[in-house]
Amino acid sequence: MVANRYFVQRLILSVLVLSGISSKLLRLYQHYQSMPFSLFVIYFPTFFVPEIFLFIAVWALLYNASGRFAVATAIGAGFLACVELVATSSQFSFYYVTGGEIRWGAAKSIGTSRRGMRLLLSGLVPTVASATVIGIASCIAAPGIWHWMTRWLHSLSNSLRPKSLTSKAPPRDTLEDFVSHKPRFYTFSAGLLITGLWVIRPAVPYDHMTEALPFALLGDLSSHSKTLKATSDRFPLPELLSERFWESPHGSYKGWKPTLGHAGDTGYANQKPDWAAGSLPPGFERWSLGSDADAGNLQDDKASSSNGNRPADPPRVYYDPAQDPMRITNLDSDLLESLKEALQERDIPINHIVMVFLESTRKDVFPLKSNSRLHSQMRATQNFEEDGSEAEFNKTLASLTPIAESLTGEHSGFNVTHANASNISTGPDRGGISFDGVLTGSTLSAKSRLVNYCGVQALPVDFMAENDLVPYQPCLMQILELMNQRKNVTADSDFPDDDPLEQKWQTIFAQSATGGFQDQKKHIRQMGFHQTLFAEDINKKRSKYWHHQMERINYFGYPETEVRPYIRDMINDTLNANKRLFLSHFTSTTHHPWNTPADFSRKDYFGPHSSLSQHNTMNDYLNTIRFDDEWLGDLMGLIENAGIANQTLTVFVGDHGTAFKEDCPMTETYQNPHISTFRVPLLFHHPLLPRMHLTANTTTISILPTILDLLIATGSLNERDSKIALDLVNEYEGQSLIRPFRASHNGREAWNMGVINAGGTLLSVGSAAVPYRLGLPLSDDLEYRFTNTENDPHELSPVLGWSIESLVVEAHLRDGAEAANWLRRADKVGRWWIKERKILWNY
Ligand SMILES: *[C@@H]1O[C@H](CO)[C@@H](O)[C@H](O)[C@H]1NC(C)=O
Ligand SMILES: *[C@@H]1O[C@H](CO)[C@@H](O)[C@H](O)[C@H]1NC(C)=O
Ligand SMILES: *[C@@H]1O[C@H](CO)[C@@H](O)[C@H](O)[C@H]1NC(C)=O
Ligand SMILES: *[C@@H]1O[C@H](CO)[C@@H](O)[C@H](O)[C@H]1NC(C)=O
Ligand SMILES: *[C@@H]1O[C@H](CO)[C@@H](O)[C@H](O)[C@H]1NC(C)=O
Ligand SMILES: *[C@@H]1O[C@H](CO)[C@@H](O)[C@H](O)[C@H]1NC(C)=O
Ligand SMILES: *[C@@H]1O[C@H](CO)[C@@H](O)[C@H](O)[C@H]1NC(C)=O
Ligand SMILES: *[C@@H]1O[C@H](CO)[C@@H](O)[C@H](O)[C@H]1NC(C)=O
């Protein structure tokens, strides 16, 4: 009878208990490696305190309520149990898919867009699976849990207040057996012990690990992560800014005189260069508003005038290169020797620029090389004795990235030459400059794009807050627009249309993926592109090359091959209009979930010595890499066929890397500081540039200055544009990669900062001067992480810690004093940098 009466209540309690405990166990499992095992064991019971109170409260409500109140409590508790079940299942699913810890606030902001919803839905199957498992387990365990809690709490409350429960207590005889001093004694001792442990336990990280799921959920959804307080606005290593290191301005160099302690200067607008007179396109607000804010200039400035009541705003801050405590320039050194020689020997015209932004493309697959870690991993799963020779396997691997091999000139080393690179004109000693060691500026694509195209550092806050702000530097497209504005090419112009240096630029952005994700269209427009192409422009029946069987390959859109005819036309149209082409293309097939079109013949890169599921995802990824490699050959063919190959600079760069189980426990980029999410290919391809293969331990922040420097060095700009470019290249943070890279200068290091997806929770801090990296958490529920890429290039054994102090100690023990000292500096500089970005972005 009693059993029937409590049927629903028992199930609710059971779901709540099992979800709560499994969620907590998962959370503990994700964190236990980062603390001393002994402490973990000692504090173990304290982790469950909130759950225990929650379970007791729910039990008490369910057990004691009667009549209407019983229905109400059952509904309330049932709702709580459902939320807990769904949240726990999502947590498991998220862990299964990415290896990481879910953050509800982030899920909320992804979930508000339709594409983002689909991204979340891709984890639906594991979510449903875990919900089912917990659900079934709850049904089985329901009577047991209810019975046990009832007995325990009865015995406890009876011994506390013997008379209070008599009316509702089960028949006395069953109860009496358990009313003894034992449970009370144990419970009170345990309670005392746990309270004691709780009191002595440090708040970080244990509070985060202790949070019960419903509260964690509420906390995350209602507020942003608690960001660490940065110490001061001023650069934390003032000894490096000492007057004896100051440099005076000369030529286009603005000098270096960091008196403010940071680069955000409200007075910078006064230093207006000659060429900036008159109206300026968006991107040059510092000179179009600032000092002479006359009405004429304001009209041009749509971007910032949209923010309405400007007079009341605090004075805008602009980036001042002479004030930047971190800035190191290398523009005063000579061009790289082989480039200088090549330029003396021949013209290397850059009349057109194509920038290929390679989705999730890691350096180790551009191209894949023999004896790399990835190759060894694949090789280890093969069975050459049994199933034939290694030659066949080598052939398969050699055909994985042949185009990347021809483009970079880096040999895969598989001793097979059957790459058909007929579309890529290169000679033995020609083809361009390929870099090792380059890291992305952010593992969130849209932030990474800002770094590449605008030469700014991304804002360390979650998602694209940048979309509502004005980048603190002009983007490349805006510079080209400025050059357009400064040209008076009209039909009856004196300038011959066939002089490319007098032609205007046409800036185009094309991708086969959607423009709807995270307001990408706005973002692209804001960066100054004249013309755009997204999935939405090709999937309509009235689209020019629409056809049946257009196949979506992932939740973002179509394979790149669908934009092929559009790109061909855009090139043709641009050339017909006597314009210079600036084409930016973002690939998409290499995005999660790594599907390839149905008619693409897939290959297995992992052999019989591994279960297929073990390397499934990596295998899918490699297939998309091969698909994109073929596509790049095709794309180069479009350039070749347009007859502009010899005058086109094609820049290839990964938006970020990615991680799989083969690399580290966490997969993909979300909150993942692992190096494989950061290493990207960077190639400046031009058939007439000398072939160079260099290492530059820098980030993609160097791309924009390098392009400007290349345009100037190759004489690809007219005199006026050259002057503008020379002036502007001195405004940016990055160094030029066609000159020897400066890893340090007067004691200051060339820091490499990387904003980790989704932006506001982790920062990667590195420096060209040392092989160390710090994963700096911006909220106190994530760990500090230290690696030494010299001894451990694949970051297989990071040092983890919950505070910088403990990390420094461990790094000292393992890697020595130099590493420990660097870590202390990196921590300070990293925190300052975060604050500095918010100042520079006027955030
Ligand atoms: C396959 O490639 C590896 C790596 O370059 C090389 O060591 C091996 O000799 C090659 N095997 C054959 C049969 O070509
Ligand atoms: C490539 O393989 C052939 C035999 O298949 C061998 O004679 C040659 O030395 C190899 N070349 C390299 C560079 O390994
Ligand atoms: C490479 O491909 C082109 C067509 O794309 C073809 O004309 C040529 O014969 C091929 N070369 C080899 C070596 O396969
Ligand atoms: C552009 O035109 C304006 C007025 O028509 C003239 O003052 C200016 O010198 C011209 N600039 C160039 C570069 O020809
Ligand atoms: C390029 O444009 C010219 C002139 O409009 C046209 O004749 C030609 O067919 C176009 N080529 C392609 C490949 O569309
Ligand atoms: C070369 O480019 C053309 C035109 O884009 C394309 O059809 C062909 O497949 C490409 N060939 C190779 C080997 O990439
Ligand atoms: C590109 O330049 C190279 C070397 O100057 C030359 O051999 C080749 O014919 C040129 N190709 C085109 C399409 O102009
Ligand atoms: C870049 O970093 C790697 C790893 O620390 C180091 O071996 C290499 O010498 C560095 N290269 C340059 C050019 O600084």
Coordinates of C-alpha atoms in Angstrom, one line a residue, residues 603-822:
K603 CA 39.8 5.8 -47.5
D604 CA 40.9 4.1 -44.3
Y605 CA 44.1 5.5 -43.0
F606 CA 44.1 3.3 -39.9
G607 CA 44.7 -0.4 -40.3
P608 CA 43.6 -3.7 -38.7
H609 CA 45.7 -3.3 -35.6
S610 CA 43.2 -0.9 -34.1
S611 CA 39.5 -1.1 -33.6
L612 CA 37.8 1.2 -36.1
S613 CA 36.0 3.2 -33.6
Q614 CA 39.2 4.1 -31.9
H615 CA 40.3 6.3 -34.8
N616 CA 37.0 7.0 -36.4
T617 CA 37.0 10.7 -36.0
M618 CA 40.6 11.2 -37.0
N619 CA 39.9 9.1 -40.1
D620 CA 36.9 11.2 -41.0
Y621 CA 39.0 14.3 -40.5
L622 CA 41.8 13.0 -42.8
N623 CA 39.2 12.2 -45.5
T624 CA 38.0 15.8 -45.4
I625 CA 41.6 17.0 -45.5
R626 CA 42.1 15.0 -48.7
F627 CA 38.8 16.4 -50.1
D628 CA 40.0 19.9 -49.4
D629 CA 43.4 19.2 -50.8
E630 CA 41.8 18.3 -54.1
W631 CA 39.7 21.3 -53.9
L632 CA 42.7 23.6 -53.5
G633 CA 44.1 22.1 -56.7
D634 CA 40.9 23.0 -58.4
L635 CA 40.9 26.5 -56.9
M636 CA 44.5 27.1 -58.1
G637 CA 43.2 25.9 -61.5
L638 CA 40.7 28.8 -61.5
I639 CA 43.5 31.2 -60.9
E640 CA 45.7 29.6 -63.5
N641 CA 42.9 29.5 -66.1
A642 CA 42.1 33.2 -65.5
G643 CA 45.8 33.8 -66.6
I644 CA 46.7 35.6 -63.3
A645 CA 48.7 32.8 -61.6
N646 CA 52.0 34.7 -62.1
Q647 CA 50.7 37.8 -60.5
T648 CA 48.8 36.4 -57.7
L649 CA 49.8 36.0 -54.1
T650 CA 47.9 33.2 -52.5
V651 CA 48.0 33.1 -48.7
F652 CA 47.0 29.8 -47.1
V653 CA 46.4 29.7 -43.4
G654 CA 44.5 27.5 -41.0
D655 CA 41.8 29.3 -39.0
H656 CA 42.9 27.1 -36.1
G657 CA 43.9 23.5 -35.5
T658 CA 41.9 20.8 -33.8
A659 CA 42.5 18.0 -31.4
F660 CA 41.4 14.4 -31.4
K661 CA 41.7 11.5 -29.1
E662 CA 45.1 10.8 -30.7
D663 CA 46.4 14.1 -29.4
C664 CA 44.9 14.7 -25.9
P665 CA 42.0 13.7 -23.7
M666 CA 40.0 16.7 -24.8
T667 CA 38.9 16.9 -28.4
E668 CA 38.3 19.9 -30.7
T669 CA 38.9 23.4 -29.7
Y670 CA 36.4 24.4 -27.1
Q671 CA 38.2 25.3 -23.9
N672 CA 41.1 23.2 -25.1
P673 CA 44.5 24.8 -24.7
H674 CA 46.4 21.9 -26.4
I675 CA 49.0 22.8 -28.9
S676 CA 47.4 20.8 -31.7
T677 CA 44.4 23.3 -31.7
F678 CA 46.9 26.1 -32.3
R679 CA 49.5 24.9 -34.9
V680 CA 48.4 26.1 -38.3
P681 CA 50.0 26.1 -41.7
L682 CA 51.0 29.5 -43.1
L683 CA 52.1 29.8 -46.7
F684 CA 52.6 32.8 -48.9
H685 CA 52.4 31.2 -52.3
H686 CA 53.5 32.9 -55.5
P687 CA 55.0 31.1 -58.5
L688 CA 57.8 33.7 -58.8
L689 CA 58.6 34.0 -55.1
P690 CA 61.7 32.0 -54.1
R691 CA 61.0 28.8 -52.4
M692 CA 61.6 29.1 -48.6
H693 CA 60.7 26.9 -45.7
L694 CA 61.2 28.8 -42.4
T695 CA 60.3 28.6 -38.8
A696 CA 58.7 31.6 -37.1
N697 CA 57.4 31.1 -33.6
T698 CA 54.7 33.7 -34.0
T699 CA 50.9 33.9 -34.4
T700 CA 48.8 34.8 -37.3
I701 CA 48.9 38.5 -36.1
S702 CA 51.9 38.7 -38.5
I703 CA 49.9 38.0 -41.6
L704 CA 48.6 41.5 -42.3
P705 CA 51.9 43.3 -41.8
T706 CA 53.6 40.6 -44.0
I707 CA 51.2 41.2 -46.9
L708 CA 51.6 44.9 -46.7
D709 CA 55.4 44.5 -46.6
L710 CA 55.3 42.1 -49.5
L711 CA 53.2 44.5 -51.6
I712 CA 55.7 47.3 -50.9
A713 CA 58.8 45.2 -51.3
T714 CA 57.7 43.8 -54.7
G715 CA 56.7 47.2 -56.0
S716 CA 53.1 46.2 -56.4
L717 CA 51.7 49.5 -55.2
N718 CA 52.0 52.9 -56.8
E719 CA 54.0 55.6 -55.1
R720 CA 51.1 57.0 -53.1
D721 CA 49.7 53.6 -52.0
S722 CA 53.2 52.5 -51.1
K723 CA 53.5 55.5 -48.8
I724 CA 50.2 54.7 -47.2
A725 CA 51.1 51.0 -46.8
L726 CA 54.5 51.9 -45.3
D727 CA 53.0 54.2 -42.8
L728 CA 50.3 51.7 -41.9
V729 CA 52.5 48.7 -41.6
N730 CA 54.2 50.5 -38.7
E731 CA 50.9 50.8 -36.9
Y732 CA 50.3 47.1 -36.4
E733 CA 51.5 44.8 -33.6
G734 CA 52.7 41.9 -35.8
Q735 CA 56.2 41.6 -37.3
S736 CA 56.8 41.1 -41.0
L737 CA 57.7 37.5 -41.8
I738 CA 59.7 38.5 -44.9
R739 CA 62.3 39.9 -42.6
P740 CA 64.2 38.0 -39.9
F741 CA 61.8 37.5 -36.9
R742 CA 62.8 39.1 -33.6
A743 CA 62.0 36.7 -30.8
S744 CA 63.1 39.3 -28.2
H745 CA 64.4 42.8 -28.1
N746 CA 66.0 44.7 -25.2
G747 CA 64.7 42.0 -22.8
R748 CA 61.1 42.1 -24.0
E749 CA 59.8 39.0 -25.5
A750 CA 57.6 38.6 -28.6
W751 CA 54.6 37.2 -26.8
N752 CA 52.2 34.9 -28.5
M753 CA 48.7 35.2 -27.2
G754 CA 45.9 32.9 -28.2
V755 CA 42.3 33.3 -27.3
I756 CA 40.8 29.9 -26.7
N757 CA 37.3 29.0 -28.0
A758 CA 34.8 30.3 -26.8
G759 CA 37.0 33.3 -25.8
G760 CA 36.4 34.3 -22.2
T761 CA 37.6 31.4 -20.2
L762 CA 41.1 30.5 -21.2
L763 CA 44.1 32.2 -22.7
S764 CA 47.1 30.6 -24.3
V765 CA 50.2 32.5 -23.4
G766 CA 53.5 31.8 -25.2
S767 CA 56.5 33.6 -26.4
A768 CA 58.8 33.3 -29.4
A769 CA 61.8 33.5 -27.0
V770 CA 61.0 30.4 -25.0
P771 CA 59.5 27.0 -25.8
Y772 CA 57.0 27.2 -22.8
R773 CA 53.3 27.7 -22.9
L774 CA 50.9 28.6 -20.2
G775 CA 47.1 27.9 -20.3
L776 CA 45.8 30.8 -18.3
P777 CA 42.3 30.3 -16.9
L778 CA 40.1 33.4 -16.8
S779 CA 37.7 31.9 -14.3
D780 CA 38.4 30.0 -11.2
D781 CA 36.8 26.8 -12.2
L782 CA 39.5 26.0 -14.8
E783 CA 43.0 24.8 -14.3
Y784 CA 46.4 26.4 -15.1
R785 CA 48.4 24.4 -17.5
F786 CA 52.1 24.5 -18.3
T787 CA 53.9 22.8 -21.2
N788 CA 57.4 22.8 -22.5
T789 CA 57.3 22.2 -26.3
E790 CA 61.0 21.6 -26.5
N791 CA 61.0 18.4 -24.5
D792 CA 57.4 17.6 -25.2
P793 CA 56.5 19.0 -28.6
H794 CA 53.1 17.2 -28.7
E795 CA 52.2 18.3 -25.1
L796 CA 51.6 14.7 -23.9
S797 CA 52.5 15.5 -20.3
P798 CA 51.3 19.0 -19.3
V799 CA 51.7 20.2 -15.7
L800 CA 48.3 21.2 -14.2
G801 CA 47.5 23.3 -11.2
W802 CA 44.8 25.1 -9.5
S803 CA 46.9 28.2 -8.8
I804 CA 49.8 29.8 -10.4
E805 CA 51.8 29.2 -7.3
S806 CA 51.4 25.5 -7.4
L807 CA 52.1 25.5 -11.1
V808 CA 55.3 27.4 -10.7
V809 CA 56.5 25.0 -8.1
E810 CA 55.8 22.0 -10.2
A811 CA 57.3 23.6 -13.3
H812 CA 60.4 24.5 -11.3
L813 CA 60.8 20.9 -10.2
R814 CA 60.3 19.5 -13.6
D815 CA 61.8 22.1 -16.0
G816 CA 63.9 24.3 -13.9
A817 CA 64.2 27.9 -12.6
E818 CA 64.0 29.5 -16.0
A819 CA 60.7 27.9 -16.7
A820 CA 59.3 28.9 -13.3
N821 CA 60.4 32.5 -13.7
W822 CA 58.9 32.7 -17.2

